[in-house]
Amino acid sequence: MTVRKRTRFAVAVALAAALLSSSACGLSGGGTSSAEQAERTGTVAGEITFRTLQLRPVFTGYVEGVIDSFEDKYPRVKVKWEDVPGDGYNEKLVADAQAGALPDVVNLNTDSFQLLGDRGMLADVARLDPQVAKDYVPGAWEQYKLPARGAGVYAYPWYVTPEILTYNQDLFRRAGLDTEAPPTSVEQFFDHAERIASASGGAYHAFMADPKGRLPGDWQKMGVPLLNAARDRFTFGTDKAVEWVERMTKLYAMGAMPKESLTKSDDINQLYGAGKLVFGPGSPGFVRDIKSNAPQVYAQTRVARAVTGKLGHIGIYTQSLGIRKDTRHPDAAAEFAKWVTNGPNQVAFSKKATIYPSNARGLDDPYFTDRGDGRDAETLARAVGAEQLRTADLDANTPVQWTSQVGDAVVREVQKAIKGEQSARTTVERALEQANAILAKATRAAHP
């Protein structure tokens, strides 16, 4: 799924959450599933339903091949595949949850995982498969734990997108920057942006404003604590968060970012491909797009490890496979989810789309370890991303409490500050107040 499609998908989360909370009385346990988790029997058999998100028609052959090979191995299992469009995906999950009709194996992202996981509708896969954790990179596995539920893990990690740093070395030189020394912290990134704004005279910019794309990652990398120990209140009201808003405001005024990018989703690929932007998106898929659409700029594109700052780890975007808690066929569902997410199958998927395996064995494949001659940006991006995934840590991931609704509330306040309508400190205080109000309401809805 493309970044643009993921963004549209995430917008549906607030509505889905509202539907689920307002209809909580229609769910067993007052909004929280009271069903017992199905236990494995040792027999891999039965008909299971597998739901994916917007993979037809591009990946039809791949998915059908994975299913066929699984059914060859387990002839007593029949897998029924259904693929659902991105628009309305979360609403459909909610409706199915209310009707007791969730699929046995379901494709989830962080938002939809929270919708179902918080309400006790997903099986603890660490309990279904006590030894399986070692198969996945830690950052992906750990992301599917739930606050206050101990060591349980409630989804199998599937495909992953890591951060990298991409930049135009020609524009770097014009700004007097060392192409061999890209920034490694948020503060350094802003220092570079200031140099670029001073040198460019408006002919090109450092990066897109896009506060929603930068938060909460930038704050985490600066050491800003997002949540308290109980993970039931946001705690980002710190001097470091205020400093971030102040620097963004200054850089925006200097022209380090395109003015319209604060409130409008411009095509970053187009701007970078036209030589108007120094830093490209932190996505390996972007490098492939530039190679196809702007070969001259691609020739000037450099790739480096992502900005990490104090954490020393990168953030990762993951998709996962959840198991319905009360599935009638837990053995078949668990074995199928493991099959889809095993090393060979994830590598095969990655060769068809610009994604990475969450499976540690998959990352050992030469497709991800080969750097070539070190000069081709696409090859290097793939290797750099894979190297970083091995140490990707939960701390750098967006926590499940930071929903689209929370992000939108924070961004609205940040936009006011960057436009000079309120102070940075007021912005952080108001953002914190709104974020905690949203979190408290979601908690009450999930646990009435």
Short mmCIF file of C-alpha atoms in Angstrom, two decimals:
data_model
loop_
_atom_site.label_atom_id
_atom_site.label_comp_id
_atom_site.label_asym_id
_atom_site.label_seq_id
_atom_site.Cartn_x
_atom_site.Cartn_y
_atom_site.Cartn_z
CA MET A 1 0.00 0.00 0.00
CA THR A 2 1.39 3.42 -0.94
CA VAL A 3 2.02 6.22 1.55
CA ARG A 4 -0.85 8.19 0.03
CA LYS A 5 -3.21 5.25 0.44
CA ARG A 6 -2.04 4.69 4.02
CA THR A 7 -2.78 8.33 4.80
CA ARG A 8 -6.32 8.06 3.45
CA PHE A 9 -6.74 4.81 5.36
CA ALA A 10 -5.63 6.40 8.63
CA VAL A 11 -8.20 9.19 8.29
CA ALA A 12 -10.95 6.59 8.75
CA VAL A 13 -9.69 5.62 12.21
CA ALA A 14 -11.40 8.40 14.15
CA LEU A 15 -14.77 7.55 12.61
CA ALA A 16 -14.27 3.85 13.20
CA ALA A 17 -13.34 4.46 16.82
CA ALA A 18 -16.44 6.58 17.28
CA LEU A 19 -18.61 3.88 15.76
CA LEU A 20 -17.11 1.22 17.97
CA SER A 21 -17.36 3.25 21.17
CA SER A 22 -20.87 4.47 20.47
CA SER A 23 -22.00 0.92 19.76
CA ALA A 24 -20.12 -0.67 22.62
CA CYS A 25 -23.28 -2.02 24.14
CA GLY A 26 -23.70 -4.18 21.06
CA LEU A 27 -20.44 -6.02 21.73
CA SER A 28 -20.02 -8.75 24.27
CA GLY A 29 -18.59 -7.46 27.53
CA GLY A 30 -19.79 -3.88 26.93
CA GLY A 31 -17.29 -3.15 24.15
CA THR A 32 -14.65 -5.63 25.24
CA SER A 33 -14.76 -9.21 24.06
CA SER A 34 -15.42 -11.65 26.88
CA ALA A 35 -14.75 -14.69 24.71
CA GLU A 36 -12.05 -17.06 25.86
CA GLN A 37 -9.01 -17.40 23.63
CA ALA A 38 -9.12 -20.52 21.50
CA GLU A 39 -6.46 -23.07 22.43
CA ARG A 40 -4.44 -25.07 19.95
CA THR A 41 -5.41 -28.71 19.53
CA GLY A 42 -2.42 -30.00 17.59
CA THR A 43 -4.53 -30.54 14.48
CA VAL A 44 -4.01 -28.15 11.56
CA ALA A 45 -7.35 -28.38 9.79
CA GLY A 46 -10.51 -26.47 8.93
CA GLU A 47 -11.66 -23.61 6.72
CA ILE A 48 -10.31 -20.18 7.65
CA THR A 49 -10.90 -16.71 6.21
CA PHE A 50 -7.93 -14.47 5.39
CA ARG A 51 -8.59 -10.74 4.87
CA THR A 52 -6.08 -8.35 3.29
CA LEU A 53 -6.13 -4.66 2.55
CA GLN A 54 -6.11 -3.53 -1.08
CA LEU A 55 -3.77 -6.14 -2.56
CA ARG A 56 -5.91 -7.02 -5.58
CA PRO A 57 -5.24 -6.95 -8.49
CA VAL A 58 -1.53 -6.12 -8.35
CA PHE A 59 -0.59 -8.87 -5.91
CA THR A 60 -3.29 -11.43 -6.70
CA GLY A 61 -0.85 -13.95 -8.15
CA TYR A 62 1.50 -13.65 -5.19
CA VAL A 63 -1.20 -14.08 -2.53
CA GLU A 64 -2.84 -16.98 -4.34
CA GLY A 65 0.55 -18.67 -4.67
CA VAL A 66 1.17 -18.35 -0.92
CA ILE A 67 -2.25 -19.82 -0.19
CA ASP A 68 -1.80 -22.68 -2.65
CA SER A 69 1.57 -23.67 -1.20
CA PHE A 70 0.14 -23.58 2.33
CA GLU A 71 -2.79 -25.78 1.34
CA ASP A 72 -0.37 -28.19 -0.32
CA LYS A 73 1.50 -28.49 2.96
CA TYR A 74 -1.68 -28.73 5.04
CA PRO A 75 -4.26 -30.47 2.81
CA ARG A 76 -6.87 -30.46 5.57
CA VAL A 77 -6.97 -26.64 5.54
CA LYS A 78 -8.98 -24.47 3.15
CA VAL A 79 -8.12 -20.75 3.06
CA LYS A 80 -10.78 -18.34 1.83
CA TRP A 81 -9.16 -15.06 0.76
CA GLU A 82 -11.06 -11.79 0.79
CA ASP A 83 -9.47 -8.45 -0.14
CA VAL A 84 -11.05 -5.19 1.02
CA PRO A 85 -10.57 -1.67 -0.41
CA GLY A 86 -8.73 0.86 1.73
CA ASP A 87 -11.65 3.26 1.96
CA GLY A 88 -13.86 2.20 4.84
CA TYR A 89 -11.56 -0.62 5.97
CA ASN A 90 -11.73 0.20 9.67
CA GLU A 91 -15.45 0.76 9.53
CA LYS A 92 -15.86 -2.71 8.05
CA LEU A 93 -13.71 -4.18 10.84
CA VAL A 94 -15.95 -2.48 13.39
CA ALA A 95 -19.12 -3.74 11.74
CA ASP A 96 -17.73 -7.28 11.57
CA ALA A 97 -16.64 -7.11 15.21
CA GLN A 98 -20.15 -6.07 16.22
CA ALA A 99 -21.63 -8.92 14.19
CA GLY A 100 -19.17 -11.52 15.48
CA ALA A 101 -17.88 -11.98 11.94
CA LEU A 102 -14.19 -11.06 12.11
CA PRO A 103 -11.98 -13.12 9.78
CA ASP A 104 -9.76 -15.79 11.30
CA VAL A 105 -6.63 -14.02 10.00
CA VAL A 106 -6.86 -10.28 9.36
CA ASN A 107 -4.47 -7.67 7.98
CA LEU A 108 -3.98 -4.84 10.50
CA ASN A 109 -2.00 -1.63 10.77
CA THR A 110 -1.27 0.19 14.02
CA ASP A 111 -4.64 1.95 14.15
CA SER A 112 -6.84 -1.03 13.32
CA PHE A 113 -4.71 -3.17 15.64
CA GLN A 114 -5.54 -0.83 18.49
CA LEU A 115 -9.24 -0.80 17.65
CA LEU A 116 -9.46 -4.58 17.96
CA GLY A 117 -6.65 -5.29 20.41
CA ASP A 118 -7.79 -2.88 23.10
CA ARG A 119 -11.20 -4.49 23.01
CA GLY A 120 -9.85 -8.00 23.52
CA MET A 121 -10.77 -9.33 20.09
CA LEU A 122 -7.33 -10.61 19.05
CA ALA A 123 -5.58 -13.78 20.14
CA ASP A 124 -2.30 -13.58 22.04
CA VAL A 125 0.01 -15.05 19.42
CA ALA A 126 2.87 -15.34 21.90
CA ARG A 127 0.63 -17.78 23.74
CA LEU A 128 -0.30 -19.61 20.53
CA ASP A 129 3.38 -19.78 19.50
CA PRO A 130 5.69 -19.40 22.53
CA GLN A 131 8.88 -19.80 20.46
CA VAL A 132 7.97 -17.63 17.49
CA ALA A 133 9.30 -14.27 18.77
CA LYS A 134 12.83 -15.11 17.66
CA ASP A 135 11.71 -15.26 14.04
CA TYR A 136 10.97 -11.51 13.85
CA VAL A 137 13.00 -8.33 14.26
CA PRO A 138 12.46 -7.03 17.81
CA GLY A 139 10.99 -3.66 16.85
CA ALA A 140 8.25 -5.26 14.78
CA TRP A 141 7.41 -7.97 17.34
CA GLU A 142 7.36 -5.59 20.30
CA GLN A 143 5.04 -3.16 18.53
CA TYR A 144 2.15 -5.58 18.91
CA LYS A 145 2.14 -5.69 22.67
CA LEU A 146 -0.66 -3.89 24.47
CA PRO A 147 -0.30 -1.59 27.50
CA ALA A 148 -1.30 -3.21 30.79
CA ARG A 149 -1.55 -6.69 29.22
CA GLY A 150 1.85 -8.02 30.19
CA ALA A 151 4.00 -9.99 27.80
CA GLY A 152 1.20 -10.85 25.36
CA VAL A 153 1.69 -10.08 21.66
CA TYR A 154 -1.49 -9.70 19.65
CA ALA A 155 -0.43 -9.92 16.00
CA TYR A 156 2.24 -11.49 13.80
CA PRO A 157 4.38 -8.77 12.19
CA TRP A 158 4.09 -8.78 8.40
CA TYR A 159 5.75 -6.33 6.06
CA VAL A 160 7.72 -3.33 7.24
CA THR A 161 8.84 0.07 5.96
CA PRO A 162 11.91 1.53 7.70
CA GLU A 163 13.19 5.08 7.73
CA ILE A 164 16.23 6.11 5.72
CA LEU A 165 17.69 9.52 4.83
CA THR A 166 17.69 10.66 1.20
CA TYR A 167 19.22 13.88 -0.07
CA ASN A 168 20.33 15.70 -3.22
CA GLN A 169 24.13 15.93 -3.06
CA ASP A 170 24.31 18.70 -5.68
CA LEU A 171 22.06 20.96 -3.58
CA PHE A 172 24.04 19.95 -0.50
CA ARG A 173 27.21 21.28 -2.11
CA ARG A 174 25.53 24.50 -3.22
CA ALA A 175 24.56 25.15 0.39
CA GLY A 176 28.15 24.59 1.52
CA LEU A 177 27.39 21.29 3.26
CA ASP A 178 29.58 18.19 3.34
CA THR A 179 27.92 15.46 1.26
CA GLU A 180 29.78 12.85 3.29
CA ALA A 181 28.39 14.12 6.61
CA PRO A 182 24.57 14.11 6.53
CA PRO A 183 22.72 14.93 9.75
CA THR A 184 22.31 12.19 12.35
CA SER A 185 20.04 13.98 14.87
CA VAL A 186 16.96 16.17 14.62
CA GLU A 187 18.94 19.14 15.87
CA GLN A 188 21.58 18.61 13.17
CA PHE A 189 18.85 18.20 10.58
CA PHE A 190 17.48 21.62 11.53
CA ASP A 191 21.01 23.10 11.46
CA HIS A 192 21.42 21.82 7.90
CA ALA A 193 18.02 23.22 6.95
CA GLU A 194 19.01 26.65 8.26
CA ARG A 195 22.18 26.60 6.14
CA ILE A 196 20.16 25.56 3.11
CA ALA A 197 17.58 28.32 3.61
CA SER A 198 20.31 30.94 3.95
CA ALA A 199 22.14 29.78 0.83
CA SER A 200 19.27 29.01 -1.52
CA GLY A 201 17.57 32.39 -1.68
CA GLY A 202 14.27 30.59 -2.19
CA ALA A 203 15.45 28.69 -5.29
CA TYR A 204 15.06 25.42 -3.41
CA HIS A 205 14.05 24.29 0.05
CA ALA A 206 15.37 21.90 2.70
CA PHE A 207 12.27 19.82 3.49
CA MET A 208 8.48 19.84 3.63
CA ALA A 209 6.79 21.39 6.66
CA ASP A 210 4.38 18.44 7.15
CA PRO A 211 4.14 18.40 10.98
CA LYS A 212 1.95 15.29 10.84
CA GLY A 213 4.70 13.39 9.07
CA ARG A 214 7.37 14.55 11.54
CA LEU A 215 5.52 13.91 14.78
CA PRO A 216 5.78 12.13 17.09
CA GLY A 217 9.02 10.75 15.59
CA ASP A 218 11.06 13.94 15.90
CA TRP A 219 10.07 14.35 19.55
CA GLN A 220 11.01 10.78 20.36
CA LYS A 221 14.38 11.21 18.70
CA MET A 222 15.01 14.35 20.75
CA GLY A 223 14.31 12.42 23.95
CA VAL A 224 10.84 13.84 24.57
CA PRO A 225 8.82 11.32 26.64
CA LEU A 226 5.49 10.71 24.95
CA LEU A 227 3.73 8.69 27.66
CA ASN A 228 3.89 8.09 31.38
CA ALA A 229 4.92 4.71 32.79
CA ALA A 230 1.32 3.47 32.82
CA ARG A 231 0.97 4.61 29.20
CA ASP A 232 -2.37 6.20 29.97
CA ARG A 233 -1.37 9.88 29.71
CA PHE A 234 0.74 11.85 27.25
CA THR A 235 3.74 13.64 28.76
CA PHE A 236 5.29 15.53 25.84
CA GLY A 237 4.84 18.97 27.46
CA THR A 238 8.61 19.51 27.83
CA ASP A 239 11.15 22.21 26.99
CA LYS A 240 12.49 19.99 24.20
CA ALA A 241 9.09 19.85 22.52
CA VAL A 242 8.83 23.63 22.80
CA GLU A 243 12.31 23.93 21.27
CA TRP A 244 11.17 21.80 18.31
CA VAL A 245 8.19 24.07 17.67
CA GLU A 246 10.40 27.15 17.93
CA ARG A 247 12.88 25.81 15.41
CA MET A 248 10.18 24.76 12.98
CA THR A 249 8.68 28.25 13.23
CA LYS A 250 12.01 29.93 12.54
CA LEU A 251 12.87 27.65 9.63
CA TYR A 252 9.46 28.18 8.08
CA ALA A 253 9.90 31.94 8.26
CA MET A 254 13.36 31.62 6.67
CA GLY A 255 12.00 29.65 3.71
CA ALA A 256 13.54 26.32 4.62
CA MET A 257 10.16 24.75 3.75
CA PRO A 258 7.72 25.50 0.94
CA LYS A 259 5.08 27.78 2.44
CA GLU A 260 2.15 25.79 1.09
CA SER A 261 3.47 22.53 2.53
CA LEU A 262 2.34 23.49 6.04
CA THR A 263 -1.34 22.90 5.34
CA LYS A 264 -1.44 21.22 1.92
CA SER A 265 -0.20 17.80 0.87
CA ASP A 266 2.02 18.73 -2.06
CA ASP A 267 3.62 15.93 -4.05
CA ILE A 268 7.00 15.65 -2.40
CA ASN A 269 8.26 13.31 -5.12
CA GLN A 270 7.49 15.93 -7.73
CA LEU A 271 9.25 18.71 -5.84
CA TYR A 272 12.31 16.58 -5.15
CA GLY A 273 12.33 15.31 -8.73
CA ALA A 274 12.31 18.91 -9.99
CA GLY A 275 15.40 19.74 -7.92
CA LYS A 276 13.45 22.00 -5.56
CA LEU A 277 13.98 20.01 -2.37
CA VAL A 278 17.18 18.86 -0.66
CA PHE A 279 15.80 16.10 1.58
CA GLY A 280 13.47 13.54 0.05
CA PRO A 281 11.00 11.29 1.88
CA GLY A 282 12.54 8.83 4.32
CA SER A 283 11.18 5.89 2.38
CA PRO A 284 13.08 3.38 0.23
CA GLY A 285 10.11 3.27 -2.14
CA PHE A 286 10.66 6.92 -2.95
CA VAL A 287 14.12 6.16 -4.34
CA ARG A 288 12.63 3.75 -6.88
CA ASP A 289 10.08 6.38 -7.94
CA ILE A 290 12.76 9.01 -8.52
CA LYS A 291 14.83 6.54 -10.50
CA SER A 292 11.91 6.03 -12.89
CA ASN A 293 10.58 9.57 -13.06
CA ALA A 294 13.56 11.91 -12.59
CA PRO A 295 16.77 10.11 -13.64
CA GLN A 296 18.89 13.28 -13.58
CA VAL A 297 17.99 13.97 -9.96
CA TYR A 298 18.30 10.28 -9.14
CA ALA A 299 21.94 10.50 -10.25
CA GLN A 300 22.47 13.14 -7.53
CA THR A 301 20.56 11.24 -4.84
CA ARG A 302 22.48 9.97 -1.84
CA VAL A 303 21.24 7.55 0.81
CA ALA A 304 22.28 7.40 4.46
CA ARG A 305 21.09 5.95 7.72
CA ALA A 306 18.02 7.64 9.16
CA VAL A 307 18.24 10.46 11.66
CA THR A 308 18.13 8.78 15.04
CA GLY A 309 19.26 11.22 17.71
CA LYS A 310 19.26 10.09 21.33
CA LEU A 311 17.33 6.88 20.75
CA GLY A 312 19.89 5.36 18.43
CA HIS A 313 17.08 3.50 16.70
CA ILE A 314 14.86 4.11 13.70
CA GLY A 315 11.11 4.18 13.50
CA ILE A 316 9.31 1.58 11.45
CA TYR A 317 5.88 1.39 9.87
CA THR A 318 4.46 -2.12 10.04
CA GLN A 319 1.52 -4.15 8.82
CA SER A 320 0.54 -7.24 10.76
CA LEU A 321 -1.71 -10.29 10.78
CA GLY A 322 -4.04 -10.66 13.74
CA ILE A 323 -5.82 -13.87 14.74
CA ARG A 324 -9.45 -13.73 15.80
CA LYS A 325 -9.46 -14.53 19.52
CA ASP A 326 -12.22 -17.12 19.35
CA THR A 327 -11.39 -18.61 15.96
CA ARG A 328 -12.74 -22.14 15.56
CA HIS A 329 -9.46 -23.24 13.98
CA PRO A 330 -6.56 -21.74 15.99
CA ASP A 331 -3.98 -24.21 14.68
CA ALA A 332 -4.79 -23.49 11.05
CA ALA A 333 -5.00 -19.73 11.62
CA ALA A 334 -1.70 -19.55 13.51
CA GLU A 335 0.19 -21.77 11.07
CA PHE A 336 -1.15 -19.79 8.12
CA ALA A 337 -0.18 -16.42 9.63
CA LYS A 338 3.31 -17.79 10.28
CA TRP A 339 3.43 -19.11 6.72
CA VAL A 340 2.55 -15.75 5.19
CA THR A 341 5.12 -13.98 7.38
CA ASN A 342 7.98 -16.47 7.07
CA GLY A 343 11.31 -15.43 5.56
CA PRO A 344 10.96 -16.77 2.00
CA ASN A 345 7.42 -15.53 1.54
CA GLN A 346 8.23 -12.08 2.88
CA VAL A 347 11.29 -11.80 0.61
CA ALA A 348 9.19 -12.79 -2.40
CA PHE A 349 6.64 -10.12 -1.50
CA SER A 350 9.39 -7.54 -1.03
CA LYS A 351 10.64 -8.15 -4.55
CA LYS A 352 7.22 -7.20 -5.89
CA ALA A 353 6.74 -4.11 -3.72
CA THR A 354 9.15 -1.74 -2.00
CA ILE A 355 8.71 -3.23 1.45
CA TYR A 356 10.90 -5.18 3.87
CA PRO A 357 10.47 -8.40 5.82
CA SER A 358 9.75 -8.22 9.53
CA ASN A 359 11.19 -11.73 9.57
CA ALA A 360 14.85 -11.86 10.61
CA ARG A 361 15.62 -14.71 8.24
CA GLY A 362 14.21 -12.70 5.36
CA LEU A 363 16.59 -9.83 6.08
CA ASP A 364 19.52 -12.25 5.67
CA ASP A 365 18.62 -12.76 2.00
CA PRO A 366 21.24 -11.33 -0.45
CA TYR A 367 18.51 -9.13 -1.91
CA PHE A 368 18.77 -7.07 1.28
CA THR A 369 22.45 -7.50 2.15
CA ASP A 370 24.04 -6.68 -1.23
CA ARG A 371 25.21 -3.04 -1.46
CA GLY A 372 26.44 -3.39 -5.03
CA ASP A 373 29.21 -0.90 -5.77
CA GLY A 374 27.78 1.54 -3.22
CA ARG A 375 26.83 4.08 -5.88
CA ASP A 376 23.34 3.01 -6.93
CA ALA A 377 20.87 4.72 -4.60
CA GLU A 378 18.12 2.10 -4.88
CA THR A 379 20.42 -0.82 -4.08
CA LEU A 380 22.02 1.10 -1.24
CA ALA A 381 18.65 2.18 0.16
CA ARG A 382 17.52 -1.43 0.33
CA ALA A 383 20.68 -2.49 2.19
CA VAL A 384 20.73 0.49 4.56
CA GLY A 385 17.07 0.01 5.44
CA ALA A 386 17.60 -3.68 6.13
CA GLU A 387 20.65 -3.03 8.32
CA GLN A 388 18.69 -0.59 10.43
CA LEU A 389 15.72 -2.91 10.81
CA ARG A 390 17.86 -5.34 12.78
CA THR A 391 18.08 -2.81 15.60
CA ALA A 392 14.77 -1.01 15.10
CA ASP A 393 13.35 -0.48 18.55
CA LEU A 394 9.86 0.01 19.94
CA ASP A 395 10.87 3.39 21.37
CA ALA A 396 11.09 4.81 17.85
CA ASN A 397 7.73 3.52 16.72
CA THR A 398 4.53 5.51 16.95
CA PRO A 399 2.78 4.19 20.06
CA VAL A 400 -0.74 2.87 19.60
CA GLN A 401 -2.05 5.70 21.80
CA TRP A 402 -0.95 8.26 19.18
CA THR A 403 -3.95 7.73 16.92
CA SER A 404 -4.80 9.78 13.84
CA GLN A 405 -7.18 11.79 15.99
CA VAL A 406 -4.40 12.64 18.45
CA GLY A 407 -2.00 13.48 15.62
CA ASP A 408 -4.54 15.78 13.97
CA ALA A 409 -5.15 17.66 17.22
CA VAL A 410 -1.42 18.17 17.83
CA VAL A 411 -0.79 19.25 14.24
CA ARG A 412 -3.56 21.86 14.34
CA GLU A 413 -1.86 23.54 17.28
CA VAL A 414 1.61 23.27 15.74
CA GLN A 415 0.37 24.89 12.52
CA LYS A 416 -0.85 27.88 14.53
CA ALA A 417 2.59 28.36 16.05
CA ILE A 418 4.46 28.00 12.77
CA LYS A 419 2.17 30.62 11.21
CA GLY A 420 2.93 32.96 14.14
CA GLU A 421 -0.54 32.82 15.67
CA GLN A 422 0.54 31.59 19.12
CA SER A 423 3.70 30.90 21.09
CA ALA A 424 5.53 27.60 20.99
CA ARG A 425 4.90 26.95 24.67
CA THR A 426 1.18 27.66 24.38
CA THR A 427 1.11 25.33 21.40
CA VAL A 428 2.65 22.43 23.31
CA GLU A 429 0.44 23.01 26.34
CA ARG A 430 -2.74 23.07 24.28
CA ALA A 431 -1.66 20.09 22.20
CA LEU A 432 -0.96 18.10 25.36
CA GLU A 433 -4.33 18.99 26.86
CA GLN A 434 -6.20 17.92 23.74
CA ALA A 435 -4.20 14.73 23.28
CA ASN A 436 -4.90 13.62 26.85
CA ALA A 437 -8.60 14.40 26.49
CA ILE A 438 -8.76 12.20 23.38
CA LEU A 439 -6.81 9.41 25.08
CA ALA A 440 -9.03 9.52 28.17
CA LYS A 441 -12.18 9.34 26.05
CA ALA A 442 -10.81 6.38 24.07
CA THR A 443 -9.87 4.60 27.31
CA ARG A 444 -13.36 5.10 28.73
CA ALA A 445 -14.90 3.76 25.52
CA ALA A 446 -12.70 0.68 25.51
CA HIS A 447 -13.16 -0.07 29.21
CA PRO A 448 -16.57 1.28 30.30
#
